[in-house]
Short mmCIF file of C-alpha atoms in Angstrom, two decimals:
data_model
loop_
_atom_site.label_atom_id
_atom_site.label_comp_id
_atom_site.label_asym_id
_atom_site.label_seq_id
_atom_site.Cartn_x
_atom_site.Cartn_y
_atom_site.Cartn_z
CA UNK A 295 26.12 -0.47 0.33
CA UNK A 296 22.68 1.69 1.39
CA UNK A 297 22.82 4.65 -0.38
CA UNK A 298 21.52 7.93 1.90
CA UNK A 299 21.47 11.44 0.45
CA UNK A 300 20.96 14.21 2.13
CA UNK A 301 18.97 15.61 -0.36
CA UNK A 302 15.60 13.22 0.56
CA UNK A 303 16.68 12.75 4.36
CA UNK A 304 13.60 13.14 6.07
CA UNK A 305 13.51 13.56 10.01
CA UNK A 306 11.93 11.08 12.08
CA UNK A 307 8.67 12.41 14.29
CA UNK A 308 7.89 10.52 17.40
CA UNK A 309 5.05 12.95 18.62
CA UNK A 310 2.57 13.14 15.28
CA UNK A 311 -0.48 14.29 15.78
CA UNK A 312 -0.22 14.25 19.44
CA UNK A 313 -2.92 12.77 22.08
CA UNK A 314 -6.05 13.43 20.39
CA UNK A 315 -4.68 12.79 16.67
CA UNK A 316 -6.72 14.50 14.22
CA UNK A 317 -10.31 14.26 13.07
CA UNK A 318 -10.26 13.49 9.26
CA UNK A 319 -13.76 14.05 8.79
CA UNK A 320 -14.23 11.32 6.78
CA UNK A 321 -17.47 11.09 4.33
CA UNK A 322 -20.79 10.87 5.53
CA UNK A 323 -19.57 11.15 8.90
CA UNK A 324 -18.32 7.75 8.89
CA UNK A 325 -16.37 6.65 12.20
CA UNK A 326 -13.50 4.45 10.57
CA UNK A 327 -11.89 4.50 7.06
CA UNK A 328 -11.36 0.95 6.01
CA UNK A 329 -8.74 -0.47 3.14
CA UNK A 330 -8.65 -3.24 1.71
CA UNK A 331 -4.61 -4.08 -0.54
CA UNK A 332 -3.93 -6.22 -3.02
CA UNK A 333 -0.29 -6.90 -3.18
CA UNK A 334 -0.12 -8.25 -6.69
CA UNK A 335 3.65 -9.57 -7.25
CA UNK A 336 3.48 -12.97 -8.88
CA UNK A 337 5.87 -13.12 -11.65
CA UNK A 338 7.76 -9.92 -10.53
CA UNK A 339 9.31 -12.47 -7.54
CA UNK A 340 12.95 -13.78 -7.86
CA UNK A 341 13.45 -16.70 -10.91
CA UNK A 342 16.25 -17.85 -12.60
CA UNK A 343 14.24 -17.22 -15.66
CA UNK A 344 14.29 -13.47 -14.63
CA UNK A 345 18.36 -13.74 -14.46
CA UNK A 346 18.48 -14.11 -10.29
CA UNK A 347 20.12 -17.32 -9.66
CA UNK A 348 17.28 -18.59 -7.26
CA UNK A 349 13.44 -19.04 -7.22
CA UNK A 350 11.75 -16.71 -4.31
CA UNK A 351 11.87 -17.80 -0.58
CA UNK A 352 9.84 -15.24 0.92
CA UNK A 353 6.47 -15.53 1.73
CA UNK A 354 5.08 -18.75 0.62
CA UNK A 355 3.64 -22.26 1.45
CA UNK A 356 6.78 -24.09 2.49
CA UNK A 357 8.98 -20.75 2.47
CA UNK A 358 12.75 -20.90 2.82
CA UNK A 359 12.67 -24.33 4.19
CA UNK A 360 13.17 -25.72 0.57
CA UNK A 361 13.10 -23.40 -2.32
CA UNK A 362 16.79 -22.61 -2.26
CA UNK A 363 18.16 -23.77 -5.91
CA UNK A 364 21.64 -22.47 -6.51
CA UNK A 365 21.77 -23.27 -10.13
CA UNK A 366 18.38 -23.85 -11.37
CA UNK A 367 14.44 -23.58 -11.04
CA UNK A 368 12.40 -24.78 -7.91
CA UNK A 369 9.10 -25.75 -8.76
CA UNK A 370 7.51 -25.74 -5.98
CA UNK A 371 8.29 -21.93 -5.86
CA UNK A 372 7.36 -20.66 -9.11
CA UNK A 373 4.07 -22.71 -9.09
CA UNK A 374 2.68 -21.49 -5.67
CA UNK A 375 3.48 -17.85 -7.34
CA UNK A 376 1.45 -19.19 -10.01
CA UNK A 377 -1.54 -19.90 -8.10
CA UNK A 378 -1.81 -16.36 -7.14
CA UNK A 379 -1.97 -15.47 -10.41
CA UNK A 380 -3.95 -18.17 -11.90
CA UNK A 381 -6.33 -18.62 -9.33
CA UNK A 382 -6.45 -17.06 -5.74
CA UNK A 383 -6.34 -13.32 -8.12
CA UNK A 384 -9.90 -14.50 -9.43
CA UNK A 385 -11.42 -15.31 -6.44
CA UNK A 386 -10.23 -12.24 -4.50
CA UNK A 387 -12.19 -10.35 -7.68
CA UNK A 388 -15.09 -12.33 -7.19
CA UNK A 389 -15.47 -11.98 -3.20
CA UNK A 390 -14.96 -8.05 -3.73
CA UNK A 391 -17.24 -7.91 -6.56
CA UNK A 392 -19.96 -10.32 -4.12
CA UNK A 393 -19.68 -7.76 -1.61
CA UNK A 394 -19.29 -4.86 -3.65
CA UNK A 395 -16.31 -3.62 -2.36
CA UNK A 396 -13.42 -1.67 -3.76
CA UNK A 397 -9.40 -2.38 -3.42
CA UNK A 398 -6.15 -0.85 -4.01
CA UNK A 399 -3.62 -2.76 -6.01
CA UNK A 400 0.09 -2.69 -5.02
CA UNK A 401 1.18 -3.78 -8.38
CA UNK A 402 4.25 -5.07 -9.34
CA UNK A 403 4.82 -3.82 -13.16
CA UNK A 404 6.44 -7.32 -14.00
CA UNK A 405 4.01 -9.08 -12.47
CA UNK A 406 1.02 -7.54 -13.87
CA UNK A 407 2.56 -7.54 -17.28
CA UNK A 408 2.68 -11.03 -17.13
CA UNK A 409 -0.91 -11.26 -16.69
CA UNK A 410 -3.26 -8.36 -19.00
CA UNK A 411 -6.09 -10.35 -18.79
CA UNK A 412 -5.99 -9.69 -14.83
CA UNK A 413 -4.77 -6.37 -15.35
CA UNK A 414 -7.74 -5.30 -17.44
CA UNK A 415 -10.35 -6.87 -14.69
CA UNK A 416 -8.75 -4.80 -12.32
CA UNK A 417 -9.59 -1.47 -14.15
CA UNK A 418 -12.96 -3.00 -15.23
CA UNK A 419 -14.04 -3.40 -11.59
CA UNK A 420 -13.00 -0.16 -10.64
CA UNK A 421 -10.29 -1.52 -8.39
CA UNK A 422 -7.09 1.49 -7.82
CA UNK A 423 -3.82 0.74 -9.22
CA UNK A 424 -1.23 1.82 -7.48
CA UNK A 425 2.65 0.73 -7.69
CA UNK A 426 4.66 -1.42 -5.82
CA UNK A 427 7.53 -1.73 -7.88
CA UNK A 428 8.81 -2.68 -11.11
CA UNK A 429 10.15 -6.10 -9.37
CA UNK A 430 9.48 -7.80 -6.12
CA UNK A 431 12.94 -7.28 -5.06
CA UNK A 432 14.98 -5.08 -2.72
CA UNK A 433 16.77 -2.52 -4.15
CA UNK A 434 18.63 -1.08 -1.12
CA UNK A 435 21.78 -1.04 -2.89
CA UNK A 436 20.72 1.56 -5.87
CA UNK A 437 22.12 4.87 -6.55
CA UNK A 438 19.80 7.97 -6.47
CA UNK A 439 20.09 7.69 -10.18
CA UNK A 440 19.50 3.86 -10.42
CA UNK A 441 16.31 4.30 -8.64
CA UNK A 442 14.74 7.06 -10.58
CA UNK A 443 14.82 4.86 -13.23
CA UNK A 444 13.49 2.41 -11.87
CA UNK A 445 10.42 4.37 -10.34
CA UNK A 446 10.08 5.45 -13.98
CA UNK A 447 9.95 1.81 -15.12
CA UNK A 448 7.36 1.07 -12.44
CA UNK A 449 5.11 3.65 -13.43
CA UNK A 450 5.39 3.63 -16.76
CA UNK A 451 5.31 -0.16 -17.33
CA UNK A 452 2.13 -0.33 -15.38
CA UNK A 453 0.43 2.53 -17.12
CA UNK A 454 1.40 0.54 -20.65
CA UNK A 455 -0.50 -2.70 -19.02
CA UNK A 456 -3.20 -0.92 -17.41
CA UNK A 457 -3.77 2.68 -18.88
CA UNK A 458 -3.66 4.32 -15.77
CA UNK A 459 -0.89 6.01 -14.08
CA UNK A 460 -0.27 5.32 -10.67
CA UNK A 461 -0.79 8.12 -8.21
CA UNK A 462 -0.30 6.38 -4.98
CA UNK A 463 2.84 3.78 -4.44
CA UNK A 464 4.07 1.60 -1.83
CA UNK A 465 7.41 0.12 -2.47
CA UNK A 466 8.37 -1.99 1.49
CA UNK A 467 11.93 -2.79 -0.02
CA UNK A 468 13.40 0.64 -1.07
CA UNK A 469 16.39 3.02 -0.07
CA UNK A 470 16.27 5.53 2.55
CA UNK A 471 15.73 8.12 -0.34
CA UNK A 472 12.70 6.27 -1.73
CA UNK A 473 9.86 8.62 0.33
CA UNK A 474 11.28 12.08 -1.00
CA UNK A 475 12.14 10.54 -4.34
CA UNK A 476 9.30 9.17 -5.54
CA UNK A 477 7.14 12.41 -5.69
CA UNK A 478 10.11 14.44 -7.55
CA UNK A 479 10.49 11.71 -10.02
CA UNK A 480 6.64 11.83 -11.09
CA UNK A 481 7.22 15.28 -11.11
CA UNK A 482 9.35 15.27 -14.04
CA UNK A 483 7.67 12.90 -15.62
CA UNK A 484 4.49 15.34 -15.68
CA UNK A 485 6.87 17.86 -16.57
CA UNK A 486 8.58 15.92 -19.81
CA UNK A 487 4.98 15.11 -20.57
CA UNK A 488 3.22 18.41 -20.31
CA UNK A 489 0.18 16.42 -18.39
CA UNK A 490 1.15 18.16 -15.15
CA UNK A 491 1.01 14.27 -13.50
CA UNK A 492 1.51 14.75 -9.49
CA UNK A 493 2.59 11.67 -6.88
CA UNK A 494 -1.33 12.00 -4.53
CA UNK A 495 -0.27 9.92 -1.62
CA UNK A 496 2.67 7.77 -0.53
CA UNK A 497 2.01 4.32 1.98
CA UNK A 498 5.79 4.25 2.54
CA UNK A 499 4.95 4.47 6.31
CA UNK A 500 3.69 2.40 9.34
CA UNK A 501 3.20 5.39 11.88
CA UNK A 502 0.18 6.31 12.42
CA UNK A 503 -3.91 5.85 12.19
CA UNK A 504 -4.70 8.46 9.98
CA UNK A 505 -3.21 10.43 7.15
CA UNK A 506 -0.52 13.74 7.54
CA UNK A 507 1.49 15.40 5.15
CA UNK A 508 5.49 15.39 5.10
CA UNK A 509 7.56 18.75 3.60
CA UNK A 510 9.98 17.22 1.02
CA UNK A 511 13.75 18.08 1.86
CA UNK A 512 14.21 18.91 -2.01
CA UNK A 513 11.83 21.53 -2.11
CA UNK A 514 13.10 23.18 0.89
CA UNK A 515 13.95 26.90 -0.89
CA UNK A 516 11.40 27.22 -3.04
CA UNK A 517 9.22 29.72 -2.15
CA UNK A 518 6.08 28.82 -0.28
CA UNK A 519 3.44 28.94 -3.04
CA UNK A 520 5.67 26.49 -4.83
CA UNK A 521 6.26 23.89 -2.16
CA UNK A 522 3.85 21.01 -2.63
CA UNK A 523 4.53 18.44 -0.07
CA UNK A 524 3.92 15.25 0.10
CA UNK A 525 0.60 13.13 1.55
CA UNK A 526 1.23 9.82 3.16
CA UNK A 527 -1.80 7.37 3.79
CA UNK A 528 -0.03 5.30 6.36
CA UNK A 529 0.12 1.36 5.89
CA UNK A 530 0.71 -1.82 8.52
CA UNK A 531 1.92 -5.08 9.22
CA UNK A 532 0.20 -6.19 11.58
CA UNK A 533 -3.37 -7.19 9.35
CA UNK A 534 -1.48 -8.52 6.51
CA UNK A 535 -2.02 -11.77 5.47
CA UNK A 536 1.31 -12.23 4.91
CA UNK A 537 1.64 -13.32 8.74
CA UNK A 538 0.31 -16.82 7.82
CA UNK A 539 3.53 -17.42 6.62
CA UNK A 540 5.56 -16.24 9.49
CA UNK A 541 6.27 -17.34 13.25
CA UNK A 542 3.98 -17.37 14.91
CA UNK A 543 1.50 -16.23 12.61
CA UNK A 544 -1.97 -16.78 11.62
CA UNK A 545 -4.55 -19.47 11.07
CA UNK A 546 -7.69 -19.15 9.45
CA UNK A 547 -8.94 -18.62 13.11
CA UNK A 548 -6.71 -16.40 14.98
CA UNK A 549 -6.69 -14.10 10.99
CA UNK A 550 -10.65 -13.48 11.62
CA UNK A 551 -9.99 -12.98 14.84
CA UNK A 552 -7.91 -10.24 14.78
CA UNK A 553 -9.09 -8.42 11.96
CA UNK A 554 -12.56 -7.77 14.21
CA UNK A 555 -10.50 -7.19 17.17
CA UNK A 556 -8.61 -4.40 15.11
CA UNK A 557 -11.83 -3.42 13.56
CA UNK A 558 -13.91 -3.38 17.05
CA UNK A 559 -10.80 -1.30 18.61
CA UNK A 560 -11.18 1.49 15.88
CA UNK A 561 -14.37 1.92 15.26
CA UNK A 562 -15.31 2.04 19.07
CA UNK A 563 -12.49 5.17 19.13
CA UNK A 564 -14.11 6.94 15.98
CA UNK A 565 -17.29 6.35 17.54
CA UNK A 566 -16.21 7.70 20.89
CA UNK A 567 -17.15 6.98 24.60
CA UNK A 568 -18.26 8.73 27.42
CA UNK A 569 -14.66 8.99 28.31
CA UNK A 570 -13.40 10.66 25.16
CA UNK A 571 -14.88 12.08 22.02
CA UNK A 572 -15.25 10.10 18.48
CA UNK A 573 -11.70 9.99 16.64
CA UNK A 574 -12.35 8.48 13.62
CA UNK A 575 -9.16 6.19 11.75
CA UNK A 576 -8.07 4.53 9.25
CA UNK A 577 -7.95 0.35 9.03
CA UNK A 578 -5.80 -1.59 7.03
CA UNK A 579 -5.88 -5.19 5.74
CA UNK A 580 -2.91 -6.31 3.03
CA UNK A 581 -3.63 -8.90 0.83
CA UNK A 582 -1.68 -11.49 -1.20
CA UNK A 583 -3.27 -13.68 -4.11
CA UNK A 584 -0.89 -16.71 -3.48
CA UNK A 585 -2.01 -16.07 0.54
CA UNK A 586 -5.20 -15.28 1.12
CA UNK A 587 -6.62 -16.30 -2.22
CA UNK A 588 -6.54 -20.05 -1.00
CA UNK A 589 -10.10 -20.84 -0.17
CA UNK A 590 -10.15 -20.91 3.08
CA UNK A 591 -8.53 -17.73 3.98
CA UNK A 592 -10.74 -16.25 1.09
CA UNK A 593 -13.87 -17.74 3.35
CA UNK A 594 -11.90 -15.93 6.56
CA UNK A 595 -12.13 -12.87 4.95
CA UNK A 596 -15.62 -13.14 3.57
CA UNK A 597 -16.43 -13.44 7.50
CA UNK A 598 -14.93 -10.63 8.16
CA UNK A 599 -16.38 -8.92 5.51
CA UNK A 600 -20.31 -9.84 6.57
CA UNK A 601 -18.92 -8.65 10.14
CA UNK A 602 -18.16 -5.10 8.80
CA UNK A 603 -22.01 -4.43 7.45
CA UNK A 604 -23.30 -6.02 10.55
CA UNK A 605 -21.52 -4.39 13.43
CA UNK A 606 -20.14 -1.15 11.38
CA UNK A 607 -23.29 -0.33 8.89
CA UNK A 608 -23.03 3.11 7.80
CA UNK A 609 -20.15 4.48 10.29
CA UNK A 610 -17.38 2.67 8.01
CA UNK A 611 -16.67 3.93 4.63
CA UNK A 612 -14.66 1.48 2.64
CA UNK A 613 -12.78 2.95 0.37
CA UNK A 614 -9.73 2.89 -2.06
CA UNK A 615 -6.14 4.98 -0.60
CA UNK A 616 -7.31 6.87 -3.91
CA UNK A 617 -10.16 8.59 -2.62
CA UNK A 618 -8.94 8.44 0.84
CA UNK A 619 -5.98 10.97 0.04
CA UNK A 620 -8.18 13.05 -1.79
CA UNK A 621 -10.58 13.33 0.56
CA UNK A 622 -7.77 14.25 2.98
CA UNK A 623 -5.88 16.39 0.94
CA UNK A 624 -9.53 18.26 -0.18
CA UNK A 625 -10.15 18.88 4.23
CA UNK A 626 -6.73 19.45 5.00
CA UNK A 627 -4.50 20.95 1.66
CA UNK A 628 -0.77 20.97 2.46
CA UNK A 629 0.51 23.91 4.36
CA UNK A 630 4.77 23.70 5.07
CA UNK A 631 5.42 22.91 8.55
CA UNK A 632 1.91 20.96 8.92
CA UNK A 633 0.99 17.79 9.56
CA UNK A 634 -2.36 18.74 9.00
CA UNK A 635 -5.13 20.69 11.20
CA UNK A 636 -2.33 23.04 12.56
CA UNK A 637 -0.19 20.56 13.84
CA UNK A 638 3.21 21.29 13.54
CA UNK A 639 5.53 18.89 11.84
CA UNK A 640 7.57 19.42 9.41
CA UNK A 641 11.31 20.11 8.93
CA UNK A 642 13.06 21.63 11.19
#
């Protein structure tokens, strides 16, 4: 049963930022924000080895056309995880590291435990971790309590692997308290700690271009000064290579395709027309190892890649969610009631 307290109920918006959003004034004057995600979850995926009765049907090669096992492994499953890990992860470093580019990492703790050697390239390279939960599971079915701890676990298991603490998270299979939870547990953990440790941004969100900021329903009567809010660097879909594994999906082609299209869209509004003013925004493109780290989506996204410097130049700053929220949050701190510039939004 979904679990849905009151306590981290947060309202839905439908209006935002309104017609003309909100100029985020990104760096340099650049005219579109652009992020490139690692979702790193091999070996955090469903395995009977991990106690879950099945090998993972989600999201790969042959999908769940043939990797249901009801009482034992599935091959084919765990070794197409594997390649992500084994392989596609090390070309994905090398094409960023080619084109000198920066990523965020949705890490899975599990997953990344499993492989240090990664983990420590990732930090090396100056690539962000960021969590994505201690397994690649849903967890719709925890308690308030059951999740804190396993937020904890998340955070703490990746800081043990990686030495850095995660200040950003996107989770994509959590409860309906997961957005207002997440900040209050890394809260307390600053707290037991003494380190003062603060949640920066959450991605737990597919509404919107740029970044706002969301009042959290547990701080509601504390007094103003007190209240610190919560910054969410919205995410998407719609980029994510994870499509070449669904109906109808993407090819090599139609992938290239419409990561320009998106790109060319975006940076034509930041740039602005003679028909409205420059309103610069934020692009997303999620990545998978097992997924796009197969050569020729790897060579898909190196296209795209050469496109950005040749039609974009200086106007696009590519950048990690890291310094994207604290470039936000440093031209727009958190005010209750604000989305950000003024813009109402917050709880009623």
């Amino acid at each position: 049963m979904v679990i849905s307290d009151p306590k981290y109920d947060i309202p839905r918006n439908f209006e935002g930022y309104g017609e003309h959003s909100l100029h985020p004034h990104w760096p340099s004057n650049a005219k579109l924000a652009l992020s490139f995600i690692l979702n790193y979850e091999e070996g955090g995926e469903r395995s009977t080895l991990s106690g879950d009765g099945q090998s993972e049907p989600y999201l790969w090669e042959k999908g769940a056309s043939s990797s249901y096992v009801p009482s034992g492994r599935h091959n084919g499953a765990e070794s197409e995880f594997e390649y992500g890990s084994r392989a596609g992860s090390w070309r994905i470093l090398r094409l960023f590291k080619e084109q000198g580019y920066k990523f965020t990492t949705w890490a899975v703790s599990q997953a990344i435990t499993s492989n240090p050697t990664f983990a420590r390239a990732l930090v090396r390279e100056g690539h962000e971790i960021a969590a994505h939960g201690a397994r690649w599971l849903d967890i719709l079915d925890y308690s308030v309590e059951e999740e804190k701890e396993y937020i904890k676990k998340n955070c703490l298991e990746l800081e043990a692997v990686t030495g850095v603490f995660p200040r950003g998270y996107f989770f994509g299979r959590g409860t309906p308290n997961t957005r207002a939870l997440w900040p209050e547990v890394v809260k307390e953990i600053g707290e037991d700690r003494g380190d003062g440790m603060r949640l920066l941004y959450s991605s737990e969100a597919f509404n919107d271009d740029v970044p706002y900021w969301l009042d959290m329903p547990w701080e509601r009567d504390l007094p103003e000064a007190e209240k610190e809010g919560l910054l969410v660097v919205p995410y998407n879909y719609d980029c994510n290579d994870g499509k070449f594994h669904m109906s109808p999906g993407f090819t090599g082609t139609t992938y290239l395709d419409h990561l320009k299209a998106t790109f060319d869209m975006l940076l034509r509004e930041g740039r602005g027309t003679d028909a409205f003013p420059g309103s610069p925004k934020l692009m997303n493109i999620p990545l998978h190892t097992r997924i796009i780290g197969k050569p020729g989506r790897s060579e898909a996204l190196r296209e795209f890649m050469l496109y950005v410097k040749e039609k974009g130049g200086d106007d696009v700053w590519v950048a990690t969610r890291e310094e994207i929220a604290t470039h936000f949050k440093s031209v727009y701190p958190y005010k209750p009631g604000e989305l950000g510039g003024g813009i109402k939004g917050g709880l009623d």
